[in-house]
Amino acid sequence: MRALAFHNTHTDEKLDAPYGSRGRYQESGLTAIDWILRDHRTGDVARIDPKLLDLLHVLKEQAAGPDSPAVYEIVSGYRSPHSNEMLRTRSGAVARHSLHLKGMAADVRLTGVPLRRLRDAALDMKRGGVGYYTDQFLHVDTGRVRIW
């Protein structure tokens, strides 16, 4: 059974959802995760890339241990085009074609795990982009392998 626990830092919603079992994804879990990772600014919901969920699942096991009760604190999941453009005009750190727009990226922290340890585990995995925003959050995505 693959499951993930989330706390959305903007809406204060919590979710512990099984999303996969026996090599198959479970629609009810995917839908619940889509909801908690929605764009909190607009309420828009999009399908989160199941490969991102698998990445987060393995990352948690690597950084905190397979039996850890650690919860992902979500800083940003899916972003609507409107939200992404608004953030882009405020910061040079937001990409015009961000993978957040495709549900392929998340900005996270993991409770009880130092951010540097989470970053190091993500880098060791070499499964997508890893952006380290010191003492704030870690960006992970299912795009090409790159580091910033």
mmCIF file with all atom_site columns, C-alpha atoms in Angstrom, residues 8-132:
data_model
loop_
_atom_site.group_PDB
_atom_site.id
_atom_site.type_symbol
_atom_site.label_atom_id
_atom_site.label_alt_id
_atom_site.label_comp_id
_atom_site.label_asym_id
_atom_site.label_entity_id
_atom_site.label_seq_id
_atom_site.pdbx_PDB_ins_code
_atom_site.Cartn_x
_atom_site.Cartn_y
_atom_site.Cartn_z
_atom_site.occupancy
_atom_site.B_iso_or_equiv
_atom_site.pdbx_formal_charge
_atom_site.auth_seq_id
_atom_site.auth_comp_id
_atom_site.auth_asym_id
_atom_site.auth_atom_id
_atom_site.pdbx_PDB_model_num
ATOM 1   C CA . ASN A 1 8   ? -1.850  22.212 3.455   1.00 0.00 ? 8   ASN A CA 1
ATOM 2   C CA . THR A 1 9   ? -0.171  25.192 5.118   1.00 0.00 ? 9   THR A CA 1
ATOM 3   C CA . HIS A 1 10  ? -2.574  27.678 3.483   1.00 0.00 ? 10  HIS A CA 1
ATOM 4   C CA . THR A 1 11  ? -5.928  26.011 4.118   1.00 0.00 ? 11  THR A CA 1
ATOM 5   C CA . ASP A 1 12  ? -4.935  24.060 7.261   1.00 0.00 ? 12  ASP A CA 1
ATOM 6   C CA . GLU A 1 13  ? -6.519  20.939 5.736   1.00 0.00 ? 13  GLU A CA 1
ATOM 7   C CA . LYS A 1 14  ? -5.026  17.538 6.541   1.00 0.00 ? 14  LYS A CA 1
ATOM 8   C CA . LEU A 1 15  ? -5.167  14.306 4.594   1.00 0.00 ? 15  LEU A CA 1
ATOM 9   C CA . ASP A 1 16  ? -3.777  10.815 5.003   1.00 0.00 ? 16  ASP A CA 1
ATOM 10  C CA . ALA A 1 17  ? -4.582  9.030  1.765   1.00 0.00 ? 17  ALA A CA 1
ATOM 11  C CA . PRO A 1 18  ? -3.715  5.650  0.317   1.00 0.00 ? 18  PRO A CA 1
ATOM 12  C CA . TYR A 1 19  ? -3.260  6.255  -3.394  1.00 0.00 ? 19  TYR A CA 1
ATOM 13  C CA . GLY A 1 20  ? -1.845  2.986  -4.695  1.00 0.00 ? 20  GLY A CA 1
ATOM 14  C CA . SER A 1 21  ? -1.919  -0.722 -4.061  1.00 0.00 ? 21  SER A CA 1
ATOM 15  C CA . ARG A 1 22  ? -0.512  -3.735 -5.872  1.00 0.00 ? 22  ARG A CA 1
ATOM 16  C CA . GLY A 1 23  ? 0.988   -1.660 -8.662  1.00 0.00 ? 23  GLY A CA 1
ATOM 17  C CA . ARG A 1 24  ? -2.256  0.214  -9.386  1.00 0.00 ? 24  ARG A CA 1
ATOM 18  C CA . TYR A 1 25  ? -3.379  3.711  -8.504  1.00 0.00 ? 25  TYR A CA 1
ATOM 19  C CA . GLN A 1 26  ? -6.586  4.183  -6.522  1.00 0.00 ? 26  GLN A CA 1
ATOM 20  C CA . GLU A 1 27  ? -8.829  6.850  -7.989  1.00 0.00 ? 27  GLU A CA 1
ATOM 21  C CA . SER A 1 28  ? -10.347 7.856  -4.641  1.00 0.00 ? 28  SER A CA 1
ATOM 22  C CA . GLY A 1 29  ? -6.891  8.539  -3.191  1.00 0.00 ? 29  GLY A CA 1
ATOM 23  C CA . LEU A 1 30  ? -5.724  10.416 -6.285  1.00 0.00 ? 30  LEU A CA 1
ATOM 24  C CA . THR A 1 31  ? -8.843  12.604 -6.229  1.00 0.00 ? 31  THR A CA 1
ATOM 25  C CA . ALA A 1 32  ? -8.402  13.426 -2.532  1.00 0.00 ? 32  ALA A CA 1
ATOM 26  C CA . ILE A 1 33  ? -4.748  14.339 -3.132  1.00 0.00 ? 33  ILE A CA 1
ATOM 27  C CA . ASP A 1 34  ? -5.704  16.492 -6.143  1.00 0.00 ? 34  ASP A CA 1
ATOM 28  C CA . TRP A 1 35  ? -8.027  18.412 -3.831  1.00 0.00 ? 35  TRP A CA 1
ATOM 29  C CA . ILE A 1 36  ? -5.536  19.079 -1.022  1.00 0.00 ? 36  ILE A CA 1
ATOM 30  C CA . LEU A 1 37  ? -2.852  20.104 -3.556  1.00 0.00 ? 37  LEU A CA 1
ATOM 31  C CA . ARG A 1 38  ? -5.233  22.447 -5.391  1.00 0.00 ? 38  ARG A CA 1
ATOM 32  C CA . ASP A 1 39  ? -4.402  26.088 -6.083  1.00 0.00 ? 39  ASP A CA 1
ATOM 33  C CA . HIS A 1 40  ? -5.380  27.663 -2.762  1.00 0.00 ? 40  HIS A CA 1
ATOM 34  C CA . ARG A 1 41  ? -5.637  31.109 -4.370  1.00 0.00 ? 41  ARG A CA 1
ATOM 35  C CA . THR A 1 42  ? -8.263  30.219 -6.992  1.00 0.00 ? 42  THR A CA 1
ATOM 36  C CA . GLY A 1 43  ? -9.636  26.870 -5.833  1.00 0.00 ? 43  GLY A CA 1
ATOM 37  C CA . ASP A 1 44  ? -8.717  25.305 -9.184  1.00 0.00 ? 44  ASP A CA 1
ATOM 38  C CA . VAL A 1 45  ? -8.052  21.573 -9.016  1.00 0.00 ? 45  VAL A CA 1
ATOM 39  C CA . ALA A 1 46  ? -5.938  19.552 -11.435 1.00 0.00 ? 46  ALA A CA 1
ATOM 40  C CA . ARG A 1 47  ? -4.710  15.978 -11.631 1.00 0.00 ? 47  ARG A CA 1
ATOM 41  C CA . ILE A 1 48  ? -1.422  15.649 -9.786  1.00 0.00 ? 48  ILE A CA 1
ATOM 42  C CA . ASP A 1 49  ? 1.093   13.524 -11.666 1.00 0.00 ? 49  ASP A CA 1
ATOM 43  C CA . PRO A 1 50  ? 1.072   10.088 -10.005 1.00 0.00 ? 50  PRO A CA 1
ATOM 44  C CA . LYS A 1 51  ? 4.836   9.944  -10.639 1.00 0.00 ? 51  LYS A CA 1
ATOM 45  C CA . LEU A 1 52  ? 5.163   12.971 -8.335  1.00 0.00 ? 52  LEU A CA 1
ATOM 46  C CA . LEU A 1 53  ? 3.261   11.085 -5.643  1.00 0.00 ? 53  LEU A CA 1
ATOM 47  C CA . ASP A 1 54  ? 5.552   8.092  -6.084  1.00 0.00 ? 54  ASP A CA 1
ATOM 48  C CA . LEU A 1 55  ? 8.564   10.415 -5.848  1.00 0.00 ? 55  LEU A CA 1
ATOM 49  C CA . LEU A 1 56  ? 7.199   11.908 -2.604  1.00 0.00 ? 56  LEU A CA 1
ATOM 50  C CA . HIS A 1 57  ? 6.496   8.439  -1.240  1.00 0.00 ? 57  HIS A CA 1
ATOM 51  C CA . VAL A 1 58  ? 10.052  7.228  -1.858  1.00 0.00 ? 58  VAL A CA 1
ATOM 52  C CA . LEU A 1 59  ? 11.512  10.548 -0.683  1.00 0.00 ? 59  LEU A CA 1
ATOM 53  C CA . LYS A 1 60  ? 9.726   10.223 2.653   1.00 0.00 ? 60  LYS A CA 1
ATOM 54  C CA . GLU A 1 61  ? 11.021  6.676  3.092   1.00 0.00 ? 61  GLU A CA 1
ATOM 55  C CA . GLN A 1 62  ? 14.567  7.778  2.259   1.00 0.00 ? 62  GLN A CA 1
ATOM 56  C CA . ALA A 1 63  ? 14.571  10.904 4.441   1.00 0.00 ? 63  ALA A CA 1
ATOM 57  C CA . ALA A 1 64  ? 12.441  9.800  7.416   1.00 0.00 ? 64  ALA A CA 1
ATOM 58  C CA . GLY A 1 65  ? 12.248  6.009  7.264   1.00 0.00 ? 65  GLY A CA 1
ATOM 59  C CA . PRO A 1 66  ? 9.556   3.670  5.929   1.00 0.00 ? 66  PRO A CA 1
ATOM 60  C CA . ASP A 1 67  ? 7.533   3.599  9.158   1.00 0.00 ? 67  ASP A CA 1
ATOM 61  C CA . SER A 1 68  ? 7.805   7.310  9.932   1.00 0.00 ? 68  SER A CA 1
ATOM 62  C CA . PRO A 1 69  ? 4.584   9.213  10.688  1.00 0.00 ? 69  PRO A CA 1
ATOM 63  C CA . ALA A 1 70  ? 6.087   12.286 8.968   1.00 0.00 ? 70  ALA A CA 1
ATOM 64  C CA . VAL A 1 71  ? 3.601   14.522 7.134   1.00 0.00 ? 71  VAL A CA 1
ATOM 65  C CA . TYR A 1 72  ? 4.276   16.616 4.060   1.00 0.00 ? 72  TYR A CA 1
ATOM 66  C CA . GLU A 1 73  ? 3.585   20.291 4.682   1.00 0.00 ? 73  GLU A CA 1
ATOM 67  C CA . ILE A 1 74  ? 2.408   21.657 1.357   1.00 0.00 ? 74  ILE A CA 1
ATOM 68  C CA . VAL A 1 75  ? 3.584   25.151 0.492   1.00 0.00 ? 75  VAL A CA 1
ATOM 69  C CA . SER A 1 76  ? 2.547   24.873 -3.162  1.00 0.00 ? 76  SER A CA 1
ATOM 70  C CA . GLY A 1 77  ? 1.115   22.102 -5.297  1.00 0.00 ? 77  GLY A CA 1
ATOM 71  C CA . TYR A 1 78  ? -0.900  22.759 -8.441  1.00 0.00 ? 78  TYR A CA 1
ATOM 72  C CA . ARG A 1 79  ? -0.890  26.365 -9.657  1.00 0.00 ? 79  ARG A CA 1
ATOM 73  C CA . SER A 1 80  ? -3.402  27.823 -12.059 1.00 0.00 ? 80  SER A CA 1
ATOM 74  C CA . PRO A 1 81  ? -2.039  30.009 -14.876 1.00 0.00 ? 81  PRO A CA 1
ATOM 75  C CA . HIS A 1 82  ? -3.462  33.045 -13.051 1.00 0.00 ? 82  HIS A CA 1
ATOM 76  C CA . SER A 1 83  ? -1.655  32.258 -9.787  1.00 0.00 ? 83  SER A CA 1
ATOM 77  C CA . ASN A 1 84  ? 1.584   31.361 -11.526 1.00 0.00 ? 84  ASN A CA 1
ATOM 78  C CA . GLU A 1 85  ? 1.622   34.637 -13.466 1.00 0.00 ? 85  GLU A CA 1
ATOM 79  C CA . MET A 1 86  ? 0.835   36.645 -10.327 1.00 0.00 ? 86  MET A CA 1
ATOM 80  C CA . LEU A 1 87  ? 3.706   34.949 -8.465  1.00 0.00 ? 87  LEU A CA 1
ATOM 81  C CA . ARG A 1 88  ? 6.015   35.372 -11.453 1.00 0.00 ? 88  ARG A CA 1
ATOM 82  C CA . THR A 1 89  ? 5.470   39.129 -11.487 1.00 0.00 ? 89  THR A CA 1
ATOM 83  C CA . ARG A 1 90  ? 6.416   39.272 -7.788  1.00 0.00 ? 90  ARG A CA 1
ATOM 84  C CA . SER A 1 91  ? 9.475   37.025 -7.925  1.00 0.00 ? 91  SER A CA 1
ATOM 85  C CA . GLY A 1 92  ? 12.168  36.093 -10.381 1.00 0.00 ? 92  GLY A CA 1
ATOM 86  C CA . ALA A 1 93  ? 12.184  32.609 -8.839  1.00 0.00 ? 93  ALA A CA 1
ATOM 87  C CA . VAL A 1 94  ? 8.900   31.546 -10.517 1.00 0.00 ? 94  VAL A CA 1
ATOM 88  C CA . ALA A 1 95  ? 9.187   30.050 -14.003 1.00 0.00 ? 95  ALA A CA 1
ATOM 89  C CA . ARG A 1 96  ? 6.810   31.102 -16.779 1.00 0.00 ? 96  ARG A CA 1
ATOM 90  C CA . HIS A 1 97  ? 6.277   27.455 -17.710 1.00 0.00 ? 97  HIS A CA 1
ATOM 91  C CA . SER A 1 98  ? 6.456   26.062 -14.161 1.00 0.00 ? 98  SER A CA 1
ATOM 92  C CA . LEU A 1 99  ? 5.768   22.366 -13.731 1.00 0.00 ? 99  LEU A CA 1
ATOM 93  C CA . HIS A 1 100 ? 3.318   23.393 -10.991 1.00 0.00 ? 100 HIS A CA 1
ATOM 94  C CA . LEU A 1 101 ? 1.007   24.323 -13.903 1.00 0.00 ? 101 LEU A CA 1
ATOM 95  C CA . LYS A 1 102 ? 0.946   20.671 -14.984 1.00 0.00 ? 102 LYS A CA 1
ATOM 96  C CA . GLY A 1 103 ? 0.610   19.124 -11.507 1.00 0.00 ? 103 GLY A CA 1
ATOM 97  C CA . MET A 1 104 ? 4.169   17.844 -11.809 1.00 0.00 ? 104 MET A CA 1
ATOM 98  C CA . ALA A 1 105 ? 5.743   19.832 -8.932  1.00 0.00 ? 105 ALA A CA 1
ATOM 99  C CA . ALA A 1 106 ? 5.329   20.463 -5.227  1.00 0.00 ? 106 ALA A CA 1
ATOM 100 C CA . ASP A 1 107 ? 7.000   22.755 -2.712  1.00 0.00 ? 107 ASP A CA 1
ATOM 101 C CA . VAL A 1 108 ? 7.158   20.875 0.569   1.00 0.00 ? 108 VAL A CA 1
ATOM 102 C CA . ARG A 1 109 ? 8.604   20.350 4.012   1.00 0.00 ? 109 ARG A CA 1
ATOM 103 C CA . LEU A 1 110 ? 8.471   17.033 5.883   1.00 0.00 ? 110 LEU A CA 1
ATOM 104 C CA . THR A 1 111 ? 7.662   17.176 9.591   1.00 0.00 ? 111 THR A CA 1
ATOM 105 C CA . GLY A 1 112 ? 10.520  16.104 11.822  1.00 0.00 ? 112 GLY A CA 1
ATOM 106 C CA . VAL A 1 113 ? 13.019  16.026 8.957   1.00 0.00 ? 113 VAL A CA 1
ATOM 107 C CA . PRO A 1 114 ? 15.604  18.786 8.533   1.00 0.00 ? 114 PRO A CA 1
ATOM 108 C CA . LEU A 1 115 ? 15.180  20.459 5.146   1.00 0.00 ? 115 LEU A CA 1
ATOM 109 C CA . ARG A 1 116 ? 18.816  19.749 4.252   1.00 0.00 ? 116 ARG A CA 1
ATOM 110 C CA . ARG A 1 117 ? 18.307  16.016 4.833   1.00 0.00 ? 117 ARG A CA 1
ATOM 111 C CA . LEU A 1 118 ? 15.187  16.114 2.645   1.00 0.00 ? 118 LEU A CA 1
ATOM 112 C CA . ARG A 1 119 ? 17.157  17.933 -0.064  1.00 0.00 ? 119 ARG A CA 1
ATOM 113 C CA . ASP A 1 120 ? 20.049  15.468 0.100   1.00 0.00 ? 120 ASP A CA 1
ATOM 114 C CA . ALA A 1 121 ? 17.678  12.510 -0.191  1.00 0.00 ? 121 ALA A CA 1
ATOM 115 C CA . ALA A 1 122 ? 15.940  14.114 -3.186  1.00 0.00 ? 122 ALA A CA 1
ATOM 116 C CA . LEU A 1 123 ? 19.275  14.795 -4.881  1.00 0.00 ? 123 LEU A CA 1
ATOM 117 C CA . ASP A 1 124 ? 20.384  11.192 -4.305  1.00 0.00 ? 124 ASP A CA 1
ATOM 118 C CA . MET A 1 125 ? 17.223  9.936  -6.014  1.00 0.00 ? 125 MET A CA 1
ATOM 119 C CA . LYS A 1 126 ? 17.961  11.786 -9.300  1.00 0.00 ? 126 LYS A CA 1
ATOM 120 C CA . ARG A 1 127 ? 14.294  11.567 -10.304 1.00 0.00 ? 127 ARG A CA 1
ATOM 121 C CA . GLY A 1 128 ? 13.544  15.147 -11.320 1.00 0.00 ? 128 GLY A CA 1
ATOM 122 C CA . GLY A 1 129 ? 14.177  18.756 -10.441 1.00 0.00 ? 129 GLY A CA 1
ATOM 123 C CA . VAL A 1 130 ? 15.204  19.739 -6.920  1.00 0.00 ? 130 VAL A CA 1
ATOM 124 C CA . GLY A 1 131 ? 15.154  23.335 -5.740  1.00 0.00 ? 131 GLY A CA 1
ATOM 125 C CA . TYR A 1 132 ? 16.365  24.149 -2.235  1.00 0.00 ? 132 TYR A CA 1
#
